[in-house]
Protein backbone atom coordinates (compact mmCIF):
# COMPACT_ATOMS: atom_id res chain seq x y z
CA UNK A 1 -60.19 15.40 -16.40
CA UNK A 2 -58.21 18.46 -14.82
CA UNK A 3 -60.46 21.68 -14.23
CA UNK A 4 -59.29 25.23 -13.98
CA UNK A 5 -59.54 24.98 -10.21
CA UNK A 6 -57.37 22.13 -9.81
CA UNK A 7 -54.72 23.97 -12.02
CA UNK A 8 -54.31 26.75 -9.37
CA UNK A 9 -53.91 24.05 -6.69
CA UNK A 10 -51.44 22.03 -8.94
CA UNK A 11 -49.51 25.24 -9.48
CA UNK A 12 -49.09 25.66 -5.62
CA UNK A 13 -47.57 22.10 -5.11
CA UNK A 14 -45.38 22.93 -8.20
CA UNK A 15 -44.15 26.23 -6.85
CA UNK A 16 -43.52 24.51 -3.13
CA UNK A 17 -41.42 21.91 -5.01
CA UNK A 18 -39.00 24.45 -5.88
CA UNK A 19 -38.84 25.37 -2.11
CA UNK A 20 -37.87 21.77 -1.26
CA UNK A 21 -35.53 21.58 -3.94
CA UNK A 22 -33.65 24.60 -2.81
CA UNK A 23 -34.00 23.51 0.56
CA UNK A 24 -32.34 20.03 -0.27
CA UNK A 25 -29.40 21.99 -1.89
CA UNK A 26 -29.03 24.07 1.00
CA UNK A 27 -28.76 20.78 3.14
CA UNK A 28 -26.26 19.48 0.77
CA UNK A 29 -24.08 22.57 0.96
CA UNK A 30 -24.21 22.68 4.70
CA UNK A 31 -23.59 18.60 5.27
CA UNK A 32 -20.56 18.73 3.14
CA UNK A 33 -19.31 22.28 3.72
CA UNK A 34 -16.57 23.18 1.16
CA UNK A 35 -16.02 26.93 0.75
CA UNK A 36 -14.44 26.46 -2.48
CA UNK A 37 -17.68 25.18 -3.96
CA UNK A 38 -20.06 27.85 -2.87
CA UNK A 39 -19.92 29.88 -6.22
CA UNK A 40 -21.12 26.56 -8.10
CA UNK A 41 -23.82 25.76 -5.46
CA UNK A 42 -24.99 29.54 -5.59
CA UNK A 43 -25.38 29.22 -9.29
CA UNK A 44 -27.33 25.95 -8.93
CA UNK A 45 -29.72 27.30 -6.50
CA UNK A 46 -30.18 30.44 -8.49
CA UNK A 47 -31.46 28.17 -11.32
CA UNK A 48 -34.02 26.70 -8.92
CA UNK A 49 -35.03 30.09 -7.98
CA UNK A 50 -35.33 31.38 -11.57
CA UNK A 51 -37.72 28.24 -12.24
CA UNK A 52 -39.69 29.23 -9.35
CA UNK A 53 -39.93 32.88 -10.60
CA UNK A 54 -41.14 31.49 -14.18
CA UNK A 55 -43.58 29.47 -12.42
CA UNK A 56 -45.01 32.37 -10.31
CA UNK A 57 -45.21 34.62 -13.38
CA UNK A 58 -47.06 31.91 -15.35
CA UNK A 59 -49.55 31.81 -12.60
CA UNK A 60 -50.08 35.49 -12.51
CA UNK A 61 -50.53 35.81 -16.03
CA UNK A 62 -53.36 33.16 -15.81
CA UNK A 63 -54.84 35.05 -12.88
CA UNK A 64 -54.97 38.29 -14.82
CA UNK A 65 -56.90 36.47 -17.66
CA UNK A 66 -59.21 34.28 -15.86
CA UNK A 67 -62.62 35.76 -14.20
CA UNK A 68 -63.53 32.79 -11.89
CA UNK A 69 -61.08 31.41 -9.53
CA UNK A 70 -61.48 28.73 -6.83
CA UNK A 71 -60.53 31.05 -3.86
CA UNK A 72 -60.42 34.99 -3.83
CA UNK A 73 -57.74 36.29 -6.50
CA UNK A 74 -55.96 38.07 -3.91
CA UNK A 75 -55.49 35.10 -1.87
CA UNK A 76 -54.13 33.15 -4.93
CA UNK A 77 -51.61 35.95 -5.54
CA UNK A 78 -50.61 36.23 -2.06
CA UNK A 79 -49.95 32.62 -1.89
CA UNK A 80 -48.13 32.53 -4.88
CA UNK A 81 -45.60 35.36 -3.61
CA UNK A 82 -45.30 33.79 -0.20
CA UNK A 83 -44.21 30.37 -1.60
CA UNK A 84 -41.85 32.02 -3.92
CA UNK A 85 -40.46 34.17 -0.94
CA UNK A 86 -39.45 30.86 0.70
CA UNK A 87 -37.45 29.92 -2.37
CA UNK A 88 -35.69 33.37 -2.33
CA UNK A 89 -34.88 33.09 1.43
CA UNK A 90 -33.20 29.78 1.04
CA UNK A 91 -31.28 31.21 -1.77
CA UNK A 92 -30.26 34.10 0.39
CA UNK A 93 -28.55 31.97 2.93
CA UNK A 94 -26.25 30.38 0.40
CA UNK A 95 -25.65 33.94 -1.14
CA UNK A 96 -24.79 34.93 2.26
CA UNK A 97 -22.25 32.26 2.93
CA UNK A 98 -20.53 33.17 -0.50
CA UNK A 99 -20.51 36.95 -0.27
CA UNK A 100 -19.11 37.02 3.41
CA UNK A 101 -16.69 34.37 2.20
CA UNK A 102 -17.50 31.87 5.16
CA UNK A 103 -14.65 29.43 5.45
CA UNK A 104 -15.97 27.56 8.67
CA UNK A 105 -19.37 26.78 9.66
CA UNK A 106 -20.90 27.93 12.87
CA UNK A 107 -21.99 24.83 14.83
CA UNK A 108 -25.79 26.01 15.03
CA UNK A 109 -26.01 26.03 11.19
CA UNK A 110 -26.87 22.45 10.64
CA UNK A 111 -29.87 22.68 13.13
CA UNK A 112 -31.13 25.64 11.22
CA UNK A 113 -30.91 23.62 7.92
CA UNK A 114 -32.73 20.70 9.43
CA UNK A 115 -35.41 23.08 10.70
CA UNK A 116 -35.69 24.67 7.14
CA UNK A 117 -35.86 21.26 5.58
CA UNK A 118 -38.78 20.30 7.92
CA UNK A 119 -40.70 23.47 7.34
CA UNK A 120 -40.50 23.05 3.53
CA UNK A 121 -41.64 19.32 3.83
CA UNK A 122 -44.55 20.48 6.06
CA UNK A 123 -45.54 23.23 3.61
CA UNK A 124 -45.33 20.74 0.75
CA UNK A 125 -47.87 18.55 2.79
CA UNK A 126 -50.05 21.77 3.16
CA UNK A 127 -50.12 22.42 -0.61
CA UNK A 128 -50.83 18.84 -1.62
CA UNK A 129 -53.85 18.80 0.75
CA UNK A 130 -54.95 22.48 -0.06
CA UNK A 131 -57.29 21.54 -2.59
CA UNK A 132 -59.57 19.57 0.01
CA UNK A 133 -59.34 22.68 2.47
CA UNK A 134 -63.23 22.73 3.17
CA UNK A 135 -63.14 19.19 4.77
CA UNK A 136 -59.46 18.35 5.57
CA UNK A 137 -58.39 17.58 9.15
CA UNK A 138 -54.93 17.13 8.42
CA UNK A 139 -54.38 20.48 6.65
CA UNK A 140 -55.01 22.65 9.82
CA UNK A 141 -52.71 19.90 11.81
CA UNK A 142 -49.92 20.73 9.38
CA UNK A 143 -50.39 24.59 9.59
CA UNK A 144 -50.06 24.05 13.51
CA UNK A 145 -46.88 22.05 12.63
CA UNK A 146 -45.45 25.00 10.69
CA UNK A 147 -46.45 27.36 13.67
CA UNK A 148 -44.66 25.19 16.17
CA UNK A 149 -41.47 24.86 13.96
CA UNK A 150 -41.35 28.73 13.31
CA UNK A 151 -41.36 29.08 17.09
CA UNK A 152 -38.29 26.59 17.24
CA UNK A 153 -36.63 28.64 14.58
CA UNK A 154 -37.10 31.68 16.71
CA UNK A 155 -35.95 29.96 19.81
CA UNK A 156 -32.87 28.71 17.84
CA UNK A 157 -32.16 32.18 16.58
CA UNK A 158 -31.96 33.75 19.89
CA UNK A 159 -29.91 31.10 21.33
CA UNK A 160 -27.53 31.06 18.75
CA UNK A 161 -27.11 34.94 18.61
CA UNK A 162 -26.71 34.97 22.29
CA UNK A 163 -24.06 32.37 22.39
CA UNK A 164 -22.27 34.09 19.44
CA UNK A 165 -21.97 37.43 21.28
CA UNK A 166 -20.90 35.58 24.52
CA UNK A 167 -18.29 33.21 23.07
CA UNK A 168 -16.89 34.67 19.83
CA UNK A 169 -14.04 36.94 20.13
CA UNK A 170 -13.57 38.05 16.40
CA UNK A 171 -16.04 41.02 15.65
CA UNK A 172 -16.16 40.19 12.06
CA UNK A 173 -17.40 36.61 12.74
CA UNK A 174 -20.07 38.11 14.99
CA UNK A 175 -21.31 40.49 12.44
CA UNK A 176 -21.23 37.86 9.56
CA UNK A 177 -23.06 35.01 11.70
CA UNK A 178 -25.45 37.71 13.20
CA UNK A 179 -26.59 38.40 9.44
CA UNK A 180 -26.55 34.58 8.35
CA UNK A 181 -28.49 33.65 11.46
CA UNK A 182 -30.83 36.22 10.48
CA UNK A 183 -31.22 34.76 7.06
CA UNK A 184 -31.87 31.37 8.45
CA UNK A 185 -34.56 32.67 10.72
CA UNK A 186 -36.34 34.76 8.10
CA UNK A 187 -36.63 31.64 6.02
CA UNK A 188 -38.58 29.88 8.85
CA UNK A 189 -40.74 32.94 8.92
CA UNK A 190 -41.44 32.88 5.11
CA UNK A 191 -42.71 29.25 5.49
CA UNK A 192 -45.06 30.41 8.26
CA UNK A 193 -46.31 33.28 6.31
CA UNK A 194 -47.23 30.95 3.46
CA UNK A 195 -49.13 28.60 5.81
CA UNK A 196 -50.84 31.78 7.36
CA UNK A 197 -52.45 32.53 3.80
CA UNK A 198 -53.69 28.92 3.77
CA UNK A 199 -55.36 29.39 7.17
CA UNK A 200 -56.77 32.65 6.15
CA UNK A 201 -58.51 30.92 3.16
CA UNK A 202 -59.98 28.29 5.47
CA UNK A 203 -61.23 30.79 7.78
CA UNK A 204 -62.82 32.86 5.09
CA UNK A 205 -64.40 29.62 3.23
CA UNK A 206 -65.71 27.42 5.73
């Protein structure tokens, strides 16, 4: 039988599922890049983001009504926000490709997308294990993995932007890809921020 405690942890798993769905859509966009299809892709990923927002609002409503929670209310609210932020950041990348009318992908874009996919998969593993946070060895391992992936994202961002400013002669492309690379990097950061909340919960409760 499900308890109210398990409902919260299941809600986190559901929420991170939207991150993974958005990441999968981003991968599909990048893997078979077709500028003429960007508007349709943007609408599809926005529907995922909308579902994620609805799930977040549902959890917030429950939090307002319930007195006893398995972890501190502030942590539940913070984690719900940070997971939702990941989905928002993935959507921002596709929006950027569309509004800047990007016709040709930069060679570093697929590496960023692969990194984001790995971040989301690892975040999903964290949420699946989170209910066992008081005695889970694998949970900390996954958190460390997210931190490592975020550091790889920082390194990729610095290298990509440096190469862009060294090699690209079109100033408009420099501006556009500086912004889009920033969106990729902020997406990796968002995954780490969600993992940081989980790590904080572990430290406060064990």
